[in-house]
Amino acid sequence: MRARRRTKQSAKTAILEYPKRIFVDNSTYKMNYRPELKTNLKPILEKYEKFYVEIGSGNGKFLNELAKRNPDTLCIGIELKEERILEAIQEAEEKNIENTLLIRISAIHLDEVFDEQFFDTIFINFPDPWPKSKHEKHRLPASPFLDTYHNILKKDGQIILKTDNPIMYSYSLETLPEKFEITETSENLKDDDENIKTKYEIRYRHEGKPIFQIIAKK
């Protein structure tokens, strides 16, 4: 049975009970130790040749299903909220999904941890739209993030972005071509067996909202 919903502080402690599942960047709390983080990750990364990363992996519903369908690929989730990280880890444990890894770090710093041309695919699912213009720098398809994605994505690797927000969709169509070539778009993504849904996508589809998708390659 999965543990009851925890407070932020208790979740922060609980996730450390899974040292093979979670790597934490404590630079926001203590000091910058990303070089050490990179060193500690190396033995795990050496076991795989293919890598996916989900930026903002939430409670891990998408990440764990992605890993289940791709057992030879290491699927890495980037998430800041400890409660969500704990949910993702516990689901992976319960379902015996071995090829997932959670990292508590801001996406902007991923190229300080992973080598150039490392990831095969980057997934960005239902990012916060940050609608106020003064908050544009926080949007995951904003220019500073695109520089990081470009550094860590393999040649011909893909970014797959999904959103229910038409403004975020339009914004992404404008920014992604700064670094990537858009190869496919959808303003009402079909829901078939190949489509892996997050908890938000399930909710939005139930509400009758269209799902927008952009696929771009390096």
PDB file of C-alpha atoms in Angstrom:
ATOM      1  CA  MET A   1       0.000   0.000   0.000  1.00  0.00           C
ATOM      2  CA  ARG A   2       1.241   3.453  -0.872  1.00  0.00           C
ATOM      3  CA  ALA A   3       1.816   5.763   2.051  1.00  0.00           C
ATOM      4  CA  ARG A   4      -0.738   8.441   2.826  1.00  0.00           C
ATOM      5  CA  ARG A   5      -0.172  11.878   1.409  1.00  0.00           C
ATOM      6  CA  ARG A   6       2.737  13.406   3.285  1.00  0.00           C
ATOM      7  CA  THR A   7       3.720  16.905   4.249  1.00  0.00           C
ATOM      8  CA  LYS A   8       6.564  18.502   2.324  1.00  0.00           C
ATOM      9  CA  GLN A   9       9.000  17.948   5.182  1.00  0.00           C
ATOM     10  CA  SER A  10       8.115  14.288   5.743  1.00  0.00           C
ATOM     11  CA  ALA A  11       8.302  13.593   1.997  1.00  0.00           C
ATOM     12  CA  LYS A  12      11.710  15.241   1.869  1.00  0.00           C
ATOM     13  CA  THR A  13      12.918  12.739   4.452  1.00  0.00           C
ATOM     14  CA  ALA A  14      11.071   9.740   2.981  1.00  0.00           C
ATOM     15  CA  ILE A  15      12.517  10.047  -0.529  1.00  0.00           C
ATOM     16  CA  LEU A  16      15.995   9.593   0.895  1.00  0.00           C
ATOM     17  CA  GLU A  17      14.990   6.058   1.861  1.00  0.00           C
ATOM     18  CA  TYR A  18      15.313   5.218  -1.854  1.00  0.00           C
ATOM     19  CA  PRO A  19      18.930   6.179  -2.662  1.00  0.00           C
ATOM     20  CA  LYS A  20      18.948   4.182  -5.898  1.00  0.00           C
ATOM     21  CA  ARG A  21      15.822   5.961  -7.126  1.00  0.00           C
ATOM     22  CA  ILE A  22      16.409   9.617  -6.262  1.00  0.00           C
ATOM     23  CA  PHE A  23      19.286  12.043  -6.648  1.00  0.00           C
ATOM     24  CA  VAL A  24      18.918  15.416  -4.966  1.00  0.00           C
ATOM     25  CA  ASP A  25      20.629  18.648  -5.930  1.00  0.00           C
ATOM     26  CA  ASN A  26      20.944  20.446  -2.613  1.00  0.00           C
ATOM     27  CA  SER A  27      22.581  23.536  -4.074  1.00  0.00           C
ATOM     28  CA  THR A  28      19.526  25.605  -3.239  1.00  0.00           C
ATOM     29  CA  TYR A  29      19.848  24.585   0.398  1.00  0.00           C
ATOM     30  CA  LYS A  30      23.581  24.301   1.043  1.00  0.00           C
ATOM     31  CA  MET A  31      26.147  24.435  -1.748  1.00  0.00           C
ATOM     32  CA  ASN A  32      26.547  23.667  -5.419  1.00  0.00           C
ATOM     33  CA  TYR A  33      27.594  20.043  -5.737  1.00  0.00           C
ATOM     34  CA  ARG A  34      26.471  19.200  -9.242  1.00  0.00           C
ATOM     35  CA  PRO A  35      29.915  17.741 -10.138  1.00  0.00           C
ATOM     36  CA  GLU A  36      29.425  15.246  -7.313  1.00  0.00           C
ATOM     37  CA  LEU A  37      25.905  14.537  -8.542  1.00  0.00           C
ATOM     38  CA  LYS A  38      27.278  13.779 -11.997  1.00  0.00           C
ATOM     39  CA  THR A  39      29.879  11.407 -10.523  1.00  0.00           C
ATOM     40  CA  ASN A  40      27.304   9.557  -8.418  1.00  0.00           C
ATOM     41  CA  LEU A  41      25.022   9.060 -11.404  1.00  0.00           C
ATOM     42  CA  LYS A  42      27.716   7.524 -13.595  1.00  0.00           C
ATOM     43  CA  PRO A  43      27.409   3.847 -12.435  1.00  0.00           C
ATOM     44  CA  ILE A  44      23.672   3.867 -13.169  1.00  0.00           C
ATOM     45  CA  LEU A  45      23.949   5.595 -16.533  1.00  0.00           C
ATOM     46  CA  GLU A  46      26.588   3.125 -17.718  1.00  0.00           C
ATOM     47  CA  LYS A  47      23.996   0.340 -17.657  1.00  0.00           C
ATOM     48  CA  TYR A  48      21.975   1.908 -20.473  1.00  0.00           C
ATOM     49  CA  GLU A  49      22.524   3.143 -24.013  1.00  0.00           C
ATOM     50  CA  LYS A  50      19.259   5.008 -24.493  1.00  0.00           C
ATOM     51  CA  PHE A  51      17.855   7.782 -22.303  1.00  0.00           C
ATOM     52  CA  TYR A  52      14.567   9.665 -22.005  1.00  0.00           C
ATOM     53  CA  VAL A  53      13.894  12.588 -19.687  1.00  0.00           C
ATOM     54  CA  GLU A  54      10.577  14.072 -18.598  1.00  0.00           C
ATOM     55  CA  ILE A  55      10.815  17.684 -17.439  1.00  0.00           C
ATOM     56  CA  GLY A  56       8.356  18.139 -14.593  1.00  0.00           C
ATOM     57  CA  SER A  57       7.471  14.501 -14.000  1.00  0.00           C
ATOM     58  CA  GLY A  58       4.906  15.159 -11.260  1.00  0.00           C
ATOM     59  CA  ASN A  59       3.587  12.018  -9.574  1.00  0.00           C
ATOM     60  CA  GLY A  60       5.291   9.781 -12.145  1.00  0.00           C
ATOM     61  CA  LYS A  61       2.239   8.360 -13.909  1.00  0.00           C
ATOM     62  CA  PHE A  62       3.628   9.176 -17.352  1.00  0.00           C
ATOM     63  CA  LEU A  63       7.248   8.413 -16.435  1.00  0.00           C
ATOM     64  CA  ASN A  64       6.527   4.984 -15.003  1.00  0.00           C
ATOM     65  CA  GLU A  65       4.351   3.938 -17.938  1.00  0.00           C
ATOM     66  CA  LEU A  66       7.018   5.194 -20.343  1.00  0.00           C
ATOM     67  CA  ALA A  67       9.619   3.089 -18.518  1.00  0.00           C
ATOM     68  CA  LYS A  68       7.348   0.041 -18.481  1.00  0.00           C
ATOM     69  CA  ARG A  69       6.949   0.249 -22.268  1.00  0.00           C
ATOM     70  CA  ASN A  70      10.687   0.826 -22.831  1.00  0.00           C
ATOM     71  CA  PRO A  71      12.479  -1.547 -20.411  1.00  0.00           C
ATOM     72  CA  ASP A  72      15.885  -1.105 -22.080  1.00  0.00           C
ATOM     73  CA  THR A  73      15.777   2.686 -21.746  1.00  0.00           C
ATOM     74  CA  LEU A  74      16.543   4.683 -18.591  1.00  0.00           C
ATOM     75  CA  CYS A  75      13.664   7.088 -18.037  1.00  0.00           C
ATOM     76  CA  ILE A  76      14.645  10.064 -15.896  1.00  0.00           C
ATOM     77  CA  GLY A  77      12.147  12.354 -14.219  1.00  0.00           C
ATOM     78  CA  ILE A  78      12.993  15.931 -13.259  1.00  0.00           C
ATOM     79  CA  GLU A  79      10.803  17.247 -10.445  1.00  0.00           C
ATOM     80  CA  LEU A  80      11.194  19.770  -7.611  1.00  0.00           C
ATOM     81  CA  LYS A  81       8.294  18.876  -5.313  1.00  0.00           C
ATOM     82  CA  GLU A  82       9.247  16.144  -2.866  1.00  0.00           C
ATOM     83  CA  GLU A  83       5.670  14.906  -2.394  1.00  0.00           C
ATOM     84  CA  ARG A  84       5.358  14.201  -6.107  1.00  0.00           C
ATOM     85  CA  ILE A  85       8.775  12.570  -6.269  1.00  0.00           C
ATOM     86  CA  LEU A  86       7.783  10.235  -3.450  1.00  0.00           C
ATOM     87  CA  GLU A  87       4.583   9.218  -5.264  1.00  0.00           C
ATOM     88  CA  ALA A  88       6.545   8.461  -8.423  1.00  0.00           C
ATOM     89  CA  ILE A  89       9.112   6.361  -6.564  1.00  0.00           C
ATOM     90  CA  GLN A  90       6.501   4.425  -4.627  1.00  0.00           C
ATOM     91  CA  GLU A  91       4.558   3.556  -7.781  1.00  0.00           C
ATOM     92  CA  ALA A  92       7.751   2.338  -9.478  1.00  0.00           C
ATOM     93  CA  GLU A  93       8.557   0.231  -6.419  1.00  0.00           C
ATOM     94  CA  GLU A  94       5.071  -1.253  -6.276  1.00  0.00           C
ATOM     95  CA  LYS A  95       5.100  -2.143  -9.984  1.00  0.00           C
ATOM     96  CA  ASN A  96       8.716  -3.383  -9.989  1.00  0.00           C
ATOM     97  CA  ILE A  97       9.737  -0.872 -12.640  1.00  0.00           C
ATOM     98  CA  GLU A  98      13.525  -0.767 -12.453  1.00  0.00           C
ATOM     99  CA  ASN A  99      14.464   1.681 -15.212  1.00  0.00           C
ATOM    100  CA  THR A 100      13.350   4.978 -13.683  1.00  0.00           C
ATOM    101  CA  LEU A 101      15.356   7.600 -11.886  1.00  0.00           C
ATOM    102  CA  LEU A 102      14.187  10.825 -10.225  1.00  0.00           C
ATOM    103  CA  ILE A 103      16.349  13.915  -9.905  1.00  0.00           C
ATOM    104  CA  ARG A 104      15.398  16.924  -7.836  1.00  0.00           C
ATOM    105  CA  ILE A 105      16.973  19.730  -9.852  1.00  0.00           C
ATOM    106  CA  SER A 106      15.875  22.668 -11.949  1.00  0.00           C
ATOM    107  CA  ALA A 107      15.778  21.808 -15.647  1.00  0.00           C
ATOM    108  CA  ILE A 108      17.943  24.827 -16.423  1.00  0.00           C
ATOM    109  CA  HIS A 109      20.912  23.039 -14.815  1.00  0.00           C
ATOM    110  CA  LEU A 110      20.635  19.701 -16.630  1.00  0.00           C
ATOM    111  CA  ASP A 111      23.593  20.430 -18.884  1.00  0.00           C
ATOM    112  CA  GLU A 112      25.732  20.744 -15.754  1.00  0.00           C
ATOM    113  CA  VAL A 113      24.915  17.131 -14.868  1.00  0.00           C
ATOM    114  CA  PHE A 114      24.547  15.369 -18.229  1.00  0.00           C
ATOM    115  CA  ASP A 115      26.964  15.310 -21.149  1.00  0.00           C
ATOM    116  CA  GLU A 116      26.296  16.967 -24.469  1.00  0.00           C
ATOM    117  CA  GLN A 117      24.095  14.945 -26.833  1.00  0.00           C
ATOM    118  CA  PHE A 118      23.034  12.614 -24.037  1.00  0.00           C
ATOM    119  CA  PHE A 119      19.239  12.261 -24.304  1.00  0.00           C
ATOM    120  CA  ASP A 120      17.309  10.628 -27.122  1.00  0.00           C
ATOM    121  CA  THR A 121      14.001  12.311 -26.254  1.00  0.00           C
ATOM    122  CA  ILE A 122      12.874  15.127 -23.968  1.00  0.00           C
ATOM    123  CA  PHE A 123       9.238  15.099 -22.839  1.00  0.00           C
ATOM    124  CA  ILE A 124       7.559  18.274 -21.570  1.00  0.00           C
ATOM    125  CA  ASN A 125       4.036  17.465 -20.429  1.00  0.00           C
ATOM    126  CA  PHE A 126       1.554  20.204 -19.510  1.00  0.00           C
ATOM    127  CA  PRO A 127       4.055  22.789 -18.283  1.00  0.00           C
ATOM    128  CA  ASP A 128       2.919  25.693 -16.138  1.00  0.00           C
ATOM    129  CA  PRO A 129       1.987  28.439 -18.653  1.00  0.00           C
ATOM    130  CA  TRP A 130       3.225  31.289 -16.423  1.00  0.00           C
ATOM    131  CA  PRO A 131       0.775  33.654 -18.183  1.00  0.00           C
ATOM    132  CA  LYS A 132       2.208  36.963 -16.944  1.00  0.00           C
ATOM    133  CA  SER A 133       4.875  38.370 -19.256  1.00  0.00           C
ATOM    134  CA  LYS A 134       7.148  39.180 -16.308  1.00  0.00           C
ATOM    135  CA  HIS A 135       7.309  35.438 -15.570  1.00  0.00           C
ATOM    136  CA  GLU A 136       8.257  34.397 -19.104  1.00  0.00           C
ATOM    137  CA  LYS A 137      11.721  33.280 -17.964  1.00  0.00           C
ATOM    138  CA  HIS A 138      10.062  30.457 -16.000  1.00  0.00           C
ATOM    139  CA  ARG A 139       8.294  28.930 -19.007  1.00  0.00           C
ATOM    140  CA  LEU A 140       9.880  25.623 -19.952  1.00  0.00           C
ATOM    141  CA  PRO A 141       9.926  26.445 -23.706  1.00  0.00           C
ATOM    142  CA  ALA A 142      11.615  29.832 -23.030  1.00  0.00           C
ATOM    143  CA  SER A 143      14.999  30.597 -24.597  1.00  0.00           C
ATOM    144  CA  PRO A 144      17.248  29.857 -21.569  1.00  0.00           C
ATOM    145  CA  PHE A 145      15.725  26.394 -21.218  1.00  0.00           C
ATOM    146  CA  LEU A 146      16.019  25.763 -24.961  1.00  0.00           C
ATOM    147  CA  ASP A 147      19.774  26.316 -24.744  1.00  0.00           C
ATOM    148  CA  THR A 148      19.978  23.579 -22.103  1.00  0.00           C
ATOM    149  CA  TYR A 149      17.761  21.192 -24.070  1.00  0.00           C
ATOM    150  CA  HIS A 150      19.858  21.742 -27.190  1.00  0.00           C
ATOM    151  CA  ASN A 151      23.052  20.920 -25.284  1.00  0.00           C
ATOM    152  CA  ILE A 152      21.797  17.637 -23.814  1.00  0.00           C
ATOM    153  CA  LEU A 153      19.769  16.327 -26.778  1.00  0.00           C
ATOM    154  CA  LYS A 154      21.366  13.967 -29.284  1.00  0.00           C
ATOM    155  CA  LYS A 155      21.584  14.904 -32.933  1.00  0.00           C
ATOM    156  CA  ASP A 156      18.155  14.145 -34.476  1.00  0.00           C
ATOM    157  CA  GLY A 157      16.778  13.681 -30.956  1.00  0.00           C
ATOM    158  CA  GLN A 158      13.242  14.884 -30.249  1.00  0.00           C
ATOM    159  CA  ILE A 159      11.393  17.210 -27.927  1.00  0.00           C
ATOM    160  CA  ILE A 160       7.750  16.237 -27.435  1.00  0.00           C
ATOM    161  CA  LEU A 161       5.616  18.895 -25.754  1.00  0.00           C
ATOM    162  CA  LYS A 162       1.960  18.509 -24.766  1.00  0.00           C
ATOM    163  CA  THR A 163      -0.330  21.167 -23.322  1.00  0.00           C
ATOM    164  CA  ASP A 164      -4.005  21.946 -22.866  1.00  0.00           C
ATOM    165  CA  ASN A 165      -3.259  25.680 -23.014  1.00  0.00           C
ATOM    166  CA  PRO A 166      -3.611  27.313 -26.457  1.00  0.00           C
ATOM    167  CA  ILE A 167      -1.453  30.271 -25.426  1.00  0.00           C
ATOM    168  CA  MET A 168       1.362  27.960 -24.305  1.00  0.00           C
ATOM    169  CA  TYR A 169       0.961  26.070 -27.582  1.00  0.00           C
ATOM    170  CA  SER A 170       1.306  29.270 -29.625  1.00  0.00           C
ATOM    171  CA  TYR A 171       4.207  30.440 -27.509  1.00  0.00           C
ATOM    172  CA  SER A 172       6.029  27.132 -28.013  1.00  0.00           C
ATOM    173  CA  LEU A 173       5.486  27.317 -31.765  1.00  0.00           C
ATOM    174  CA  GLU A 174       7.305  30.661 -31.676  1.00  0.00           C
ATOM    175  CA  THR A 175      10.191  29.725 -29.392  1.00  0.00           C
ATOM    176  CA  LEU A 176      11.092  26.150 -30.315  1.00  0.00           C
ATOM    177  CA  PRO A 177      12.317  27.067 -33.840  1.00  0.00           C
ATOM    178  CA  GLU A 178      15.058  29.141 -32.195  1.00  0.00           C
ATOM    179  CA  LYS A 179      16.930  25.880 -31.591  1.00  0.00           C
ATOM    180  CA  PHE A 180      14.892  23.058 -33.148  1.00  0.00           C
ATOM    181  CA  GLU A 181      12.988  22.063 -36.249  1.00  0.00           C
ATOM    182  CA  ILE A 182       9.272  21.500 -35.693  1.00  0.00           C
ATOM    183  CA  THR A 183       8.300  18.287 -37.474  1.00  0.00           C
ATOM    184  CA  GLU A 184       4.755  17.657 -36.278  1.00  0.00           C
ATOM    185  CA  THR A 185       1.927  19.567 -34.600  1.00  0.00           C
ATOM    186  CA  SER A 186      -1.555  18.685 -33.400  1.00  0.00           C
ATOM    187  CA  GLU A 187      -4.309  20.898 -32.030  1.00  0.00           C
ATOM    188  CA  ASN A 188      -6.430  17.935 -30.976  1.00  0.00           C
ATOM    189  CA  LEU A 189      -4.189  14.981 -30.240  1.00  0.00           C
ATOM    190  CA  LYS A 190      -5.800  11.619 -30.881  1.00  0.00           C
ATOM    191  CA  ASP A 191      -6.073   9.373 -27.857  1.00  0.00           C
ATOM    192  CA  ASP A 192      -4.920   5.919 -28.920  1.00  0.00           C
ATOM    193  CA  ASP A 193      -3.012   3.030 -27.358  1.00  0.00           C
ATOM    194  CA  GLU A 194       0.346   4.668 -28.086  1.00  0.00           C
ATOM    195  CA  ASN A 195      -0.516   7.852 -26.234  1.00  0.00           C
ATOM    196  CA  ILE A 196       0.725   7.822 -22.639  1.00  0.00           C
ATOM    197  CA  LYS A 197      -1.355  10.145 -20.475  1.00  0.00           C
ATOM    198  CA  THR A 198      -0.443  12.116 -17.383  1.00  0.00           C
ATOM    199  CA  LYS A 199      -3.024  12.561 -14.637  1.00  0.00           C
ATOM    200  CA  TYR A 200      -3.639  16.052 -16.029  1.00  0.00           C
ATOM    201  CA  GLU A 201      -4.298  14.784 -19.537  1.00  0.00           C
ATOM    202  CA  ILE A 202      -6.817  12.288 -18.187  1.00  0.00           C
ATOM    203  CA  ARG A 203      -8.597  15.131 -16.384  1.00  0.00           C
ATOM    204  CA  TYR A 204      -8.509  17.507 -19.355  1.00  0.00           C
ATOM    205  CA  ARG A 205      -9.836  14.895 -21.763  1.00  0.00           C
ATOM    206  CA  HIS A 206     -12.643  14.109 -19.318  1.00  0.00           C
ATOM    207  CA  GLU A 207     -13.463  17.835 -19.326  1.00  0.00           C
ATOM    208  CA  GLY A 208     -13.542  17.837 -23.120  1.00  0.00           C
ATOM    209  CA  LYS A 209     -10.468  20.016 -23.588  1.00  0.00           C
ATOM    210  CA  PRO A 210      -8.346  19.573 -26.736  1.00  0.00           C
ATOM    211  CA  ILE A 211      -4.774  18.415 -26.214  1.00  0.00           C
ATOM    212  CA  PHE A 212      -2.088  20.242 -28.190  1.00  0.00           C
ATOM    213  CA  GLN A 213       1.179  18.569 -29.140  1.00  0.00           C
ATOM    214  CA  ILE A 214       4.407  19.719 -30.766  1.00  0.00           C
ATOM    215  CA  ILE A 215       7.230  17.432 -31.877  1.00  0.00           C
ATOM    216  CA  ALA A 216      10.533  19.041 -32.748  1.00  0.00           C
ATOM    217  CA  LYS A 217      13.964  17.632 -33.548  1.00  0.00           C
ATOM    218  CA  LYS A 218      17.505  18.871 -33.117  1.00  0.00           C
TER     219      LYS A 218
END
